Each structure stands twice: as C-alpha cells, then as structure tokens.
mmCIF file of C-alpha atoms and ligand atoms in Angstrom:
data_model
loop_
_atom_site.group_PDB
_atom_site.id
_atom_site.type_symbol
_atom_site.label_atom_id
_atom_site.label_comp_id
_atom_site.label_asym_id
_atom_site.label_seq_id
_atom_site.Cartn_x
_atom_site.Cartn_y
_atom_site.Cartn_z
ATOM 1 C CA UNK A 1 88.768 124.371 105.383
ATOM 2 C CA UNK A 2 85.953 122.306 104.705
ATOM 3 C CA UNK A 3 84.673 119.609 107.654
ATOM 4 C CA UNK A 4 84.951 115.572 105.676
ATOM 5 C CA UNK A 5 81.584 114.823 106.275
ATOM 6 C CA UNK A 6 80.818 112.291 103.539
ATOM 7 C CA UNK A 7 82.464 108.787 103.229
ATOM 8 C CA UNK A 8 82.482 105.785 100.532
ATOM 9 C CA UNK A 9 82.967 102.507 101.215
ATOM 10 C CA UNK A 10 83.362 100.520 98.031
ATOM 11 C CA UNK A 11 82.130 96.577 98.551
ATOM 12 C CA UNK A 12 81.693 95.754 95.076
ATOM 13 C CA UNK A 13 84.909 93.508 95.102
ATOM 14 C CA UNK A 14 84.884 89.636 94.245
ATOM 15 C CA UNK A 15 86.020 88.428 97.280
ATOM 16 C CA UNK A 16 87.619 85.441 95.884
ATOM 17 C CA UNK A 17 90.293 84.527 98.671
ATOM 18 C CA UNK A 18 86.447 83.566 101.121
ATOM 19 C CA UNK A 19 85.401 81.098 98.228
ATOM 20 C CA UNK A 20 83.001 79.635 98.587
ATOM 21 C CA UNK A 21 81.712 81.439 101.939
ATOM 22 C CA UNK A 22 81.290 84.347 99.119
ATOM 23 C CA UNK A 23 79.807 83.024 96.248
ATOM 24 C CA UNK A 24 76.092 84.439 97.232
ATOM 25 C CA UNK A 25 76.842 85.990 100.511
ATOM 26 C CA UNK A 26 79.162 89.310 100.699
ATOM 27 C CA UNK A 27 82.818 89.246 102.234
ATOM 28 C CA UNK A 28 81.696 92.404 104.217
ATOM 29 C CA UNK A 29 78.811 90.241 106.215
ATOM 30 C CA UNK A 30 81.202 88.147 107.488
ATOM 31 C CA UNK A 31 80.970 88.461 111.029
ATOM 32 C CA UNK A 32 83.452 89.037 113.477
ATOM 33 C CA UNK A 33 82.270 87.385 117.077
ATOM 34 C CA UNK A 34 78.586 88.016 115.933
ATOM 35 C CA UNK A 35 78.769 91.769 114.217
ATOM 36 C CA UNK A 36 78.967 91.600 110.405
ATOM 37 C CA UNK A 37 82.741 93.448 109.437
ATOM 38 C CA UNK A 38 80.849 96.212 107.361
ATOM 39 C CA UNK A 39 79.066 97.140 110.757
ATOM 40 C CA UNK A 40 82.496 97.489 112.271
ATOM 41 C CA UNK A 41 83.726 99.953 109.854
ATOM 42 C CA UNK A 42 80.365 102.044 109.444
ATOM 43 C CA UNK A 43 80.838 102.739 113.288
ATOM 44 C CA UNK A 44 83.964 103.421 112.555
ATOM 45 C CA UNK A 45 82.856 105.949 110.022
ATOM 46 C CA UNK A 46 80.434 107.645 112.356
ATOM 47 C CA UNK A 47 82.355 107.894 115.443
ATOM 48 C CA UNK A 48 84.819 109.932 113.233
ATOM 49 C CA UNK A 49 81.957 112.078 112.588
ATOM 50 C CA UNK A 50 80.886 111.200 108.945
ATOM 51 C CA UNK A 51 77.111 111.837 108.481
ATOM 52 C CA UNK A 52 76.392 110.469 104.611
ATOM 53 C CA UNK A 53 77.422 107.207 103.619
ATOM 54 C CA UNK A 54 77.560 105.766 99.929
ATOM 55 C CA UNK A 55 78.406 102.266 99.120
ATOM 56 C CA UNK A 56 79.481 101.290 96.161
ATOM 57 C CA UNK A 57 78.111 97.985 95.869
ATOM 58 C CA UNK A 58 76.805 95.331 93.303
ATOM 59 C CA UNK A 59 74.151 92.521 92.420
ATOM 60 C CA UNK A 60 75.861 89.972 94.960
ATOM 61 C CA UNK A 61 75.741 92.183 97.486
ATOM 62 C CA UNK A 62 71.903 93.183 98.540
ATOM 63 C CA UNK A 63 72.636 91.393 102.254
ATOM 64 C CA UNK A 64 74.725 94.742 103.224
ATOM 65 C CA UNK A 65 71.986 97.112 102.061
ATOM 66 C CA UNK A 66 69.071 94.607 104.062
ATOM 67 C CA UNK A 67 71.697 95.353 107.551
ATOM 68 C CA UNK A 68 71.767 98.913 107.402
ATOM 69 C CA UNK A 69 67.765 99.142 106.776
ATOM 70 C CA UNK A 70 64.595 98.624 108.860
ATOM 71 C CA UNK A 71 63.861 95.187 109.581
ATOM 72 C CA UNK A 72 60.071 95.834 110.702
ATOM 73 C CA UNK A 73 59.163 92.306 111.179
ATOM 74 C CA UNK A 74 62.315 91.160 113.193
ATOM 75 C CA UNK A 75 61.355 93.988 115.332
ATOM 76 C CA UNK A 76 57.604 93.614 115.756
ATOM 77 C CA UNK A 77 58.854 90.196 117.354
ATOM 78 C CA UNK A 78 61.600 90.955 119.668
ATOM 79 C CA UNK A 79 59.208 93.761 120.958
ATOM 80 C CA UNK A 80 56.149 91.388 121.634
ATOM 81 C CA UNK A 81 58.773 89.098 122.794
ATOM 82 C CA UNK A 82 60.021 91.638 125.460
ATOM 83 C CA UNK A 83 63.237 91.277 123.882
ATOM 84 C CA UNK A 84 64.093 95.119 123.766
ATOM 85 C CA UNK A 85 67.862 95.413 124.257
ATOM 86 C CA UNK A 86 67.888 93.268 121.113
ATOM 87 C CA UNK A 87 65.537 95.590 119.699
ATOM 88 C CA UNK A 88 67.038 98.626 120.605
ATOM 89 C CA UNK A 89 70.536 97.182 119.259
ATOM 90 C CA UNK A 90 68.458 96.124 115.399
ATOM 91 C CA UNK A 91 66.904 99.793 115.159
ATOM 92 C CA UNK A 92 70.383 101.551 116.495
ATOM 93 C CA UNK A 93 71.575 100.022 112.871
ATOM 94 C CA UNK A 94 69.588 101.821 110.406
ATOM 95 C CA UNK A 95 69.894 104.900 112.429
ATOM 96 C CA UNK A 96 73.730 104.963 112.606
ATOM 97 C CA UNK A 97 74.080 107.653 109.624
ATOM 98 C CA UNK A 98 72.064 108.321 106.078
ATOM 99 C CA UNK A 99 73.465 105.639 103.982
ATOM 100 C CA UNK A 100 73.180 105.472 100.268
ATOM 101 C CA UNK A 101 74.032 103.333 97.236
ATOM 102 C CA UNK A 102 75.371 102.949 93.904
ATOM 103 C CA UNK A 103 75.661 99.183 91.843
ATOM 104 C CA UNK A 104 79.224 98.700 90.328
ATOM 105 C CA UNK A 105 78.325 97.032 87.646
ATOM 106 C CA UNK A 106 81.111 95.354 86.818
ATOM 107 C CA UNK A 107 83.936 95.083 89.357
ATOM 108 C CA UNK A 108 86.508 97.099 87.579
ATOM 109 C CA UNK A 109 88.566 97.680 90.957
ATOM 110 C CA UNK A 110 88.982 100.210 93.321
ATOM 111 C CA UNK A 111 89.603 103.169 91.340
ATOM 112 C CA UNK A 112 86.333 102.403 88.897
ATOM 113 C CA UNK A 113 84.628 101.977 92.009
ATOM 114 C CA UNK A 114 85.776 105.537 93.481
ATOM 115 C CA UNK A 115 84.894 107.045 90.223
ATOM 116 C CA UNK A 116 81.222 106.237 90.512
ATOM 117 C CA UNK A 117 80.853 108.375 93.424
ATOM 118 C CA UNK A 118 81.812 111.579 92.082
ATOM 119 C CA UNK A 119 78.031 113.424 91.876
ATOM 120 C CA UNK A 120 78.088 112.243 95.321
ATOM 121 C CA UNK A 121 81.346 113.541 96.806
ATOM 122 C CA UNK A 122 80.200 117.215 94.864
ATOM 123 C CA UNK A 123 83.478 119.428 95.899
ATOM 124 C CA UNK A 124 84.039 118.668 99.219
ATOM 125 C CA UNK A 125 87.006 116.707 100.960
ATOM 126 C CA UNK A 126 85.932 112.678 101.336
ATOM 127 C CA UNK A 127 86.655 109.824 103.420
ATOM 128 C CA UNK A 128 86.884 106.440 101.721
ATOM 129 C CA UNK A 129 87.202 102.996 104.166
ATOM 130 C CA UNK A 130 88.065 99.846 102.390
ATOM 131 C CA UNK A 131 85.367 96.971 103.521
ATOM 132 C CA UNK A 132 87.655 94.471 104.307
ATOM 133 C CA UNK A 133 89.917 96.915 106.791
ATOM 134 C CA UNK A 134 89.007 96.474 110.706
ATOM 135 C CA UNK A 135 90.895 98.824 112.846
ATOM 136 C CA UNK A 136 90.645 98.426 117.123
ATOM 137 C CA UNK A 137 91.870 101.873 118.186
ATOM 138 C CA UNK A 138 91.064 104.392 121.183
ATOM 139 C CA UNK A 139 90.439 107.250 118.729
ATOM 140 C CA UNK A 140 88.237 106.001 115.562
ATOM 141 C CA UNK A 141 91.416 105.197 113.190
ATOM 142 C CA UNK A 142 89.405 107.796 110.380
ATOM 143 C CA UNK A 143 89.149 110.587 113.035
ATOM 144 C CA UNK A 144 93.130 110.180 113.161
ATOM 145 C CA UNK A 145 93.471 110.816 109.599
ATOM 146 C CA UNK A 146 90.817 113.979 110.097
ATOM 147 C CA UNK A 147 93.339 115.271 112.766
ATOM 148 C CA UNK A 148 96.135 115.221 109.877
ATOM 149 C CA UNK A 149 93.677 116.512 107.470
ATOM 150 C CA UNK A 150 93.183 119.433 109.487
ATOM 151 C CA UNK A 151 96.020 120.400 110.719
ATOM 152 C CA UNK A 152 98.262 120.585 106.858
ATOM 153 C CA UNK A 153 94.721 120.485 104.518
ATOM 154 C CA UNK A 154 95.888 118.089 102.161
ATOM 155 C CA UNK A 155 95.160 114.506 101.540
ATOM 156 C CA UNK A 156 95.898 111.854 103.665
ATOM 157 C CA UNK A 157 96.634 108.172 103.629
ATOM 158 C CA UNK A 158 97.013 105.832 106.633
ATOM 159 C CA UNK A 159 100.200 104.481 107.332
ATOM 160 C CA UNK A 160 101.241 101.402 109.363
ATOM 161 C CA UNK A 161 104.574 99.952 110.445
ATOM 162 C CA UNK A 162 105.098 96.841 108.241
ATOM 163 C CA UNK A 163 106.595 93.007 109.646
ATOM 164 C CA UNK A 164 109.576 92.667 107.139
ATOM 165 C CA UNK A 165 108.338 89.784 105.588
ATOM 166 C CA UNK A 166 105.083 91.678 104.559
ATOM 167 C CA UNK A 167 107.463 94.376 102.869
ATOM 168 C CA UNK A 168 107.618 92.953 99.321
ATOM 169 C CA UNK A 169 103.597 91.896 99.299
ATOM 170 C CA UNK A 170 102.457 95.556 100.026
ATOM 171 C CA UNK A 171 101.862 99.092 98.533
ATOM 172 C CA UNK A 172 105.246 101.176 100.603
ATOM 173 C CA UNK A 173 105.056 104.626 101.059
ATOM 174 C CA UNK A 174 107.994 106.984 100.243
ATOM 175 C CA UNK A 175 108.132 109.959 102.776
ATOM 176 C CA UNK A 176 109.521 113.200 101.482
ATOM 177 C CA UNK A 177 110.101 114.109 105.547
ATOM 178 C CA UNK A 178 109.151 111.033 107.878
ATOM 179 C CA UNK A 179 108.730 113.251 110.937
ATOM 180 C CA UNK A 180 106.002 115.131 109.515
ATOM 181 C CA UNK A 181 104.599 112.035 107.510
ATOM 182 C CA UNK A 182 104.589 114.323 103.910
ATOM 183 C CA UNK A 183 104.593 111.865 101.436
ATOM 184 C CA UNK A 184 106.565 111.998 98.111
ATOM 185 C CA UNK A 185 105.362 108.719 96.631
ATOM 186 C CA UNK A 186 104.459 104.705 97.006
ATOM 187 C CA UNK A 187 106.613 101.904 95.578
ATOM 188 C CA UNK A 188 104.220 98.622 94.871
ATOM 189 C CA UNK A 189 105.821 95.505 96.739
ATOM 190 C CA UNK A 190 109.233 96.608 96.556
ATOM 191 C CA UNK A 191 112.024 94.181 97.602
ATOM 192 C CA UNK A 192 112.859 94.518 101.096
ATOM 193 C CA UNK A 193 116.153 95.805 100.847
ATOM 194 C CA UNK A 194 114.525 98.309 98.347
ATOM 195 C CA UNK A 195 112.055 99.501 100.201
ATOM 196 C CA UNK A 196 111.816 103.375 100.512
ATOM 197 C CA UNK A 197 110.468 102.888 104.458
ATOM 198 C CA UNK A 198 108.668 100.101 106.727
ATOM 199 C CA UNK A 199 105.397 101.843 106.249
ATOM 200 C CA UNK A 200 102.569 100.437 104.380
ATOM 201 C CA UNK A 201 99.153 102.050 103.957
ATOM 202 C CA UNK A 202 96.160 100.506 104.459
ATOM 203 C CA UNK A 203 92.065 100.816 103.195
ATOM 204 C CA UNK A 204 91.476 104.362 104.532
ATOM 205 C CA UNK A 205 92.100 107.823 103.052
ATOM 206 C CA UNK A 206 90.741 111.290 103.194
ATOM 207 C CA UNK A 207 91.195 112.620 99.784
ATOM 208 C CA UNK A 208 90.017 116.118 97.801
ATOM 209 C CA UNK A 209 87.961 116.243 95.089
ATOM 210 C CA UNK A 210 90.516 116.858 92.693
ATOM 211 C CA UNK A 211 91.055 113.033 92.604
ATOM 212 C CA UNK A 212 88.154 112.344 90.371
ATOM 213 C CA UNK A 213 89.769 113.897 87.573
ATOM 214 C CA UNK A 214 93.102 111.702 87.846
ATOM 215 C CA UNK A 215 90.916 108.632 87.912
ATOM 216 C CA UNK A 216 89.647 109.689 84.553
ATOM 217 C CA UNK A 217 93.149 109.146 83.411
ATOM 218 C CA UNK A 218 94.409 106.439 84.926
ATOM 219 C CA UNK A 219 94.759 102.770 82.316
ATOM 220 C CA UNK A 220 93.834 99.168 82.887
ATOM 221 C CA UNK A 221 95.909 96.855 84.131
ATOM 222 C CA UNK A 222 95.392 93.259 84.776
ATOM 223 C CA UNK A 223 91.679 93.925 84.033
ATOM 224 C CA UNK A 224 91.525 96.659 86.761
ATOM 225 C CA UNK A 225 91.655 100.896 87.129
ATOM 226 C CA UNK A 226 93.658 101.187 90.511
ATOM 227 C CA UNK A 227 92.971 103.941 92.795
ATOM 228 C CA UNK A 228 96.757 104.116 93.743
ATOM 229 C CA UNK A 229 97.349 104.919 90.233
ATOM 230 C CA UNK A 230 95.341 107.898 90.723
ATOM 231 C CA UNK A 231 96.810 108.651 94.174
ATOM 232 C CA UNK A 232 100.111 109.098 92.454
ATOM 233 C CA UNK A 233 99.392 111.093 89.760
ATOM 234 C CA UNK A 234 97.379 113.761 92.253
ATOM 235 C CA UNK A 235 100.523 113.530 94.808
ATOM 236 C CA UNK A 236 102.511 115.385 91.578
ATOM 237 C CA UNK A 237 100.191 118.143 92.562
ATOM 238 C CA UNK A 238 98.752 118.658 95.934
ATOM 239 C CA UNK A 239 100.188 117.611 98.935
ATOM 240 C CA UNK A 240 99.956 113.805 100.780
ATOM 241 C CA UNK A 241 100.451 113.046 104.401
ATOM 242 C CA UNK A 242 100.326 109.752 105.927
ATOM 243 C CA UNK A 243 99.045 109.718 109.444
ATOM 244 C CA UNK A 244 100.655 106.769 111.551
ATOM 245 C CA UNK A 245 98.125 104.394 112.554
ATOM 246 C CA UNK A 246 98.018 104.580 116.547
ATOM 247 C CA UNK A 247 96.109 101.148 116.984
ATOM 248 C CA UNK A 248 95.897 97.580 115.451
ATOM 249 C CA UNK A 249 94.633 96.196 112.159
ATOM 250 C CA UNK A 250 93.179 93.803 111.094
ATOM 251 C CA UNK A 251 93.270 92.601 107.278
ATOM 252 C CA UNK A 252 89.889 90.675 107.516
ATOM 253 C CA UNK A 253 90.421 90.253 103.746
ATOM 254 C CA UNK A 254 92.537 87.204 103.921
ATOM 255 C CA UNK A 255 91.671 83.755 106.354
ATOM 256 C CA UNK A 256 94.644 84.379 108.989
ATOM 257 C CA UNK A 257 93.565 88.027 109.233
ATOM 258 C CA UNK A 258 90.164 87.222 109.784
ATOM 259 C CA UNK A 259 90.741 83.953 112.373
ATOM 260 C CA UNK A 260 93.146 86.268 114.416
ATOM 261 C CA UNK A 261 90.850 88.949 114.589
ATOM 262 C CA UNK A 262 87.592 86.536 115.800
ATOM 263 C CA UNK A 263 90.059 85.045 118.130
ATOM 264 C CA UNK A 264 91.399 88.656 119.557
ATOM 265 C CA UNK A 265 88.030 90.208 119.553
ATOM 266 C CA UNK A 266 86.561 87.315 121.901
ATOM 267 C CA UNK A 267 89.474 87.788 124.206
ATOM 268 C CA UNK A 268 88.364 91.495 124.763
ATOM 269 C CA UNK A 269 85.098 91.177 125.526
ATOM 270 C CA UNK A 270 83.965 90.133 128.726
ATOM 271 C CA UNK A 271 81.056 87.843 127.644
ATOM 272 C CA UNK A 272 83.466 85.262 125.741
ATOM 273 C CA UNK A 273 87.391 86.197 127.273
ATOM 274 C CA UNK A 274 87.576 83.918 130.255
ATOM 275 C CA UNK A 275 85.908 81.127 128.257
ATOM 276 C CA UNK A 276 87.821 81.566 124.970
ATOM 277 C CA UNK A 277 91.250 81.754 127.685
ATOM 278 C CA UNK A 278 90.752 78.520 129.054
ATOM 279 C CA UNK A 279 89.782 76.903 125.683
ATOM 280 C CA UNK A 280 93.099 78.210 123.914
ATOM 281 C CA UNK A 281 95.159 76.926 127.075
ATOM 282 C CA UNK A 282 93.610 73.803 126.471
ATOM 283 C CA UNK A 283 94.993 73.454 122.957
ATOM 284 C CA UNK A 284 97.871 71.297 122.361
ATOM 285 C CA UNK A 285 100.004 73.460 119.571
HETATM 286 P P1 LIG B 1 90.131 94.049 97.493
HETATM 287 O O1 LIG B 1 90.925 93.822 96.279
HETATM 288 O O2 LIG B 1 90.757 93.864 98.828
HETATM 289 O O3 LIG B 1 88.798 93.167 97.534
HETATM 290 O O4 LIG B 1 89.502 95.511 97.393
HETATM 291 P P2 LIG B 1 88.263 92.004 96.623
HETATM 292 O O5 LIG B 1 88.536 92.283 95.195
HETATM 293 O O6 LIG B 1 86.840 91.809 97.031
HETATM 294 O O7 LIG B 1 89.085 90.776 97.224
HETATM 295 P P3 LIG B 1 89.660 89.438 96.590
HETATM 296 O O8 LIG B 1 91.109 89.751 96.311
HETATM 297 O O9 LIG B 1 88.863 89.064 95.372
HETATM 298 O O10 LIG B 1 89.495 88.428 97.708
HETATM 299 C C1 LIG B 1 89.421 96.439 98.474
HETATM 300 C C2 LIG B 1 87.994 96.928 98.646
HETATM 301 O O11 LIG B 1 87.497 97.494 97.421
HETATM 302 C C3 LIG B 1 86.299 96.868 97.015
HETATM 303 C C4 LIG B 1 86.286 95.509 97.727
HETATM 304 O O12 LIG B 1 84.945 95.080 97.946
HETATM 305 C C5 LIG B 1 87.046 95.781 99.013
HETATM 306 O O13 LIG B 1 86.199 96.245 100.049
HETATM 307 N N1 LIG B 1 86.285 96.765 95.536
HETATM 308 C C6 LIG B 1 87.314 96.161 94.888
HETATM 309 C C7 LIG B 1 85.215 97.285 94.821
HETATM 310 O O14 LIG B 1 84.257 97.842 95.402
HETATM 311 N N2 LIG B 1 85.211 97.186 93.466
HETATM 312 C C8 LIG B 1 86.217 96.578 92.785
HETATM 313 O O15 LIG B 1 86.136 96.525 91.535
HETATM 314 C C9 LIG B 1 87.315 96.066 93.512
#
C-alpha cells in the first residue's frame, strides 16, 4: 500500500459569505487569534505526515503564497532587532513542507479545482483539506483518516455527528455498515426525517487516483463541477469509508463558525484565557 504523502488544498473559491473582508484579501488569511486559517490547516497537513503541498489557488489570492515563502526583509529586522523567537516562528513557515501552486483560473468549484492537480497527484493515494475547515483534535484530524486508509486501503471521507437542525443544509452520508464506517452513498441536504444517518462529512478526504477520471465525467450544475459528484460515481467502484471525526470543527467558512472558533481558541491558550474569561463574564447576554 502506498504511504499519502502528497496533499491539495484548493483556495481558489469566491468567498462571498466574508464580503467585503474578501474582496482583495483571501478567506484563507483570515486569522484565527493571530495565525492566518490556511496556516492552521497546513500544520495540520504536516503533522499527519504530508511532505508536498499544492494549492490550487487564483489571481485574488497571492497573500497565501507571500505566507508560506521567505520574507527576507521582515527577518533581517526582527534579527537586528533581537527579536528571534519571532524570527524563528516567520522562517518555521516556509520550512513547514515543499509547497507548490497551480492558478484556477476561473473558479469552477471544487471538483474543477481537484482536476487541475492531476500531473501532480501522478498515481499515488492523495489527501485533499478544504481551506475553510479548522479541526482542534489530539491526533491531526488527516492522520485519522490515514489510520482508516490503512487499515481497509480504500478511500476515505471524514465523518462528523450532525446537530439536527444542520441535517437538511448538509451533504449526509449513507453507511452500507455503520460500525465499520463503509460507505454506500451521500444524500445532499436530505430532510431530516429522510436522512440516511446523523453523519455529515466535512473538507477532508484521502482519495485514489482513480478519481481524476470520474471528474472528467462529471456535468455542470449551477455554474459548478462538484467533487461529490465525482465521489459518487467512484464509490460505484472502489470502496469508501468514513472515519468518525474524534475532535471538534470548526466551519470557519461562515461568520458564526469563525466568531466561535476566535472566541474558543483564546479560551485555550494561556496568553489570552483568563482575560478573554473575565471579559465574557462581564457581558450582559
Ligand atoms: P466553498 O464553497 O466552501 O468556498 O469551497 P467558497 O466558494 O470560497 O465560499 P463561498 O460560498 O463563496 O463563501 C470549499 C473550498 O474549495 C475551494 C474554496 O476556496 C474552499 O477552500 N474552492 C471552491 C476552489 O478552490 N475552487 C472553486 O471553484 C470552489
């Protein structure tokens, strides 16, 4: 079996629900505390053990490939200003794994965006991590999935236990045996009483190579090439397992998801938690 050593993180996307925050600068920089969400989910990506990174990225977007590069000048200051943990914490950046990219040129959605990395996925297995995703876990949430990729060989989704209410708004995965997590299918926002299980899946897969050739087939719909589309179409012929997400996420995509995670994240660090405590007691709700 080969080791998933490569992963793609597609940030080509709009990012129209952070208006106007994202009309020159990328949904991905956003930071969370004071650490840009992209950075979360490249460490993510590395403490899972991926070594190459390609994102899939466009025109509006040249901030995230300035983060993950030397920044010689910002570092020729903080050293003569004696500043080195801050130096040492700029140059750990660039050096977190050999990152590459690819311009979507128009953003044609996540499947079109997959597609472009074929040449550099070659034939091996693949990780891709949706930009917008942030996941607090004790294991790296993508090393989970690599556990379930090992152990059955097969593709694998990431599966978390849905609020009701969130039920009809999400992508629900049908389990062909729940206690194993094989998957048989996914039923797009069904209604709740409709819904095949509570689970949804969320921006992180590890998927063969064989997928490239069932995005080539998928069609256009409301101006997009889905990569579920393809998901479904390969699940008719190799097998799916969803791997139950032991930790919490955080949809940074949307406003609430993103305020609950700033707020959550400064209550566990110890810098910012006492002071972010007392503030929030303070707050007449
Ligand atoms: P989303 O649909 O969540 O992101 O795509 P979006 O399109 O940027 O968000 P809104 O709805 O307009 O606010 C999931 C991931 O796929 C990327 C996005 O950047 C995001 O990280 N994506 C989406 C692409 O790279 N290309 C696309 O054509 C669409």
């Amino acid at each position: 079996m080969r080791r998933v050593r490569k992963a793609i993180i597609p940030v080509a996307g709009m990012g129209t629900r952070f208006l106007p925050a994202t009309k020159v600068l990328a949904k991905e920089m956003l930071p969370i505390i004071d650490k840009p969400t992209i950075q979360y989910i490249v460490e993510e990506a590395v403490n899972s053990g991926i070594e190459e990174i390609l994102f899939i990225t466009s025109p509006y977007k040249k901030n995230i490939e300035d983060h993950f590069d030397r920044s010689f000048e910002l570092e020729k200051r903080l050293e003569k200003s004696n500043k080195l943990e801050q130096l040492e914490m700029v140059k750990d950046i660039s050096n977190l794994a050999s990152f590459y990219y690819l311009r979507q040129g128009e953003p044609l959605g996540t499947g079109h965006a997959v597609k472009l990395a074929k040449n550099f996925v070659g034939d091996e297995p693949f990780a891709i991590l949706y930009g917008d995703d942030v996941v607090v876990s004790e294991v790296p949430c993508l090393k989970q999935l690599m556990q379930v990729y090992e152990k059955y060989d097969c593709n694998v989704l990431c599966a978390e236990e849905l609020e009701d209410y969130l039920i009809p708004q999400k992508g629900i995965i049908e389990y062909e045996d729940i206690k194993s997590g094989k998957v048989k299918g996914l039923v797009e926002k069904p209604k709740l009483e409709e819904a095949p299980s509570k689970h949804g899946t969320l921006g992180r897969y590890i998927l063969k190579p064989e997928i490239f050739a069932e995005i080539e087939k998928i069609s256009m719909k409301n101006g997009e090439y889905l990569l579920t589309d393809a998901l479904l179409t390969l699940m008719k012929k190799q097998d799916f397992y969803a791997c139950k997400l032991n930790g919490k996420y955080y949809d940074v995509g949307n406003q609430i998801g993103y305020i609950k995670a700033n707020v959550e994240f400064a209550l566990s660090r110890e810098d910012l938690a006492s002071a972010m405590r007392e503030y929030l007691s303070k707050l007449e709700i």
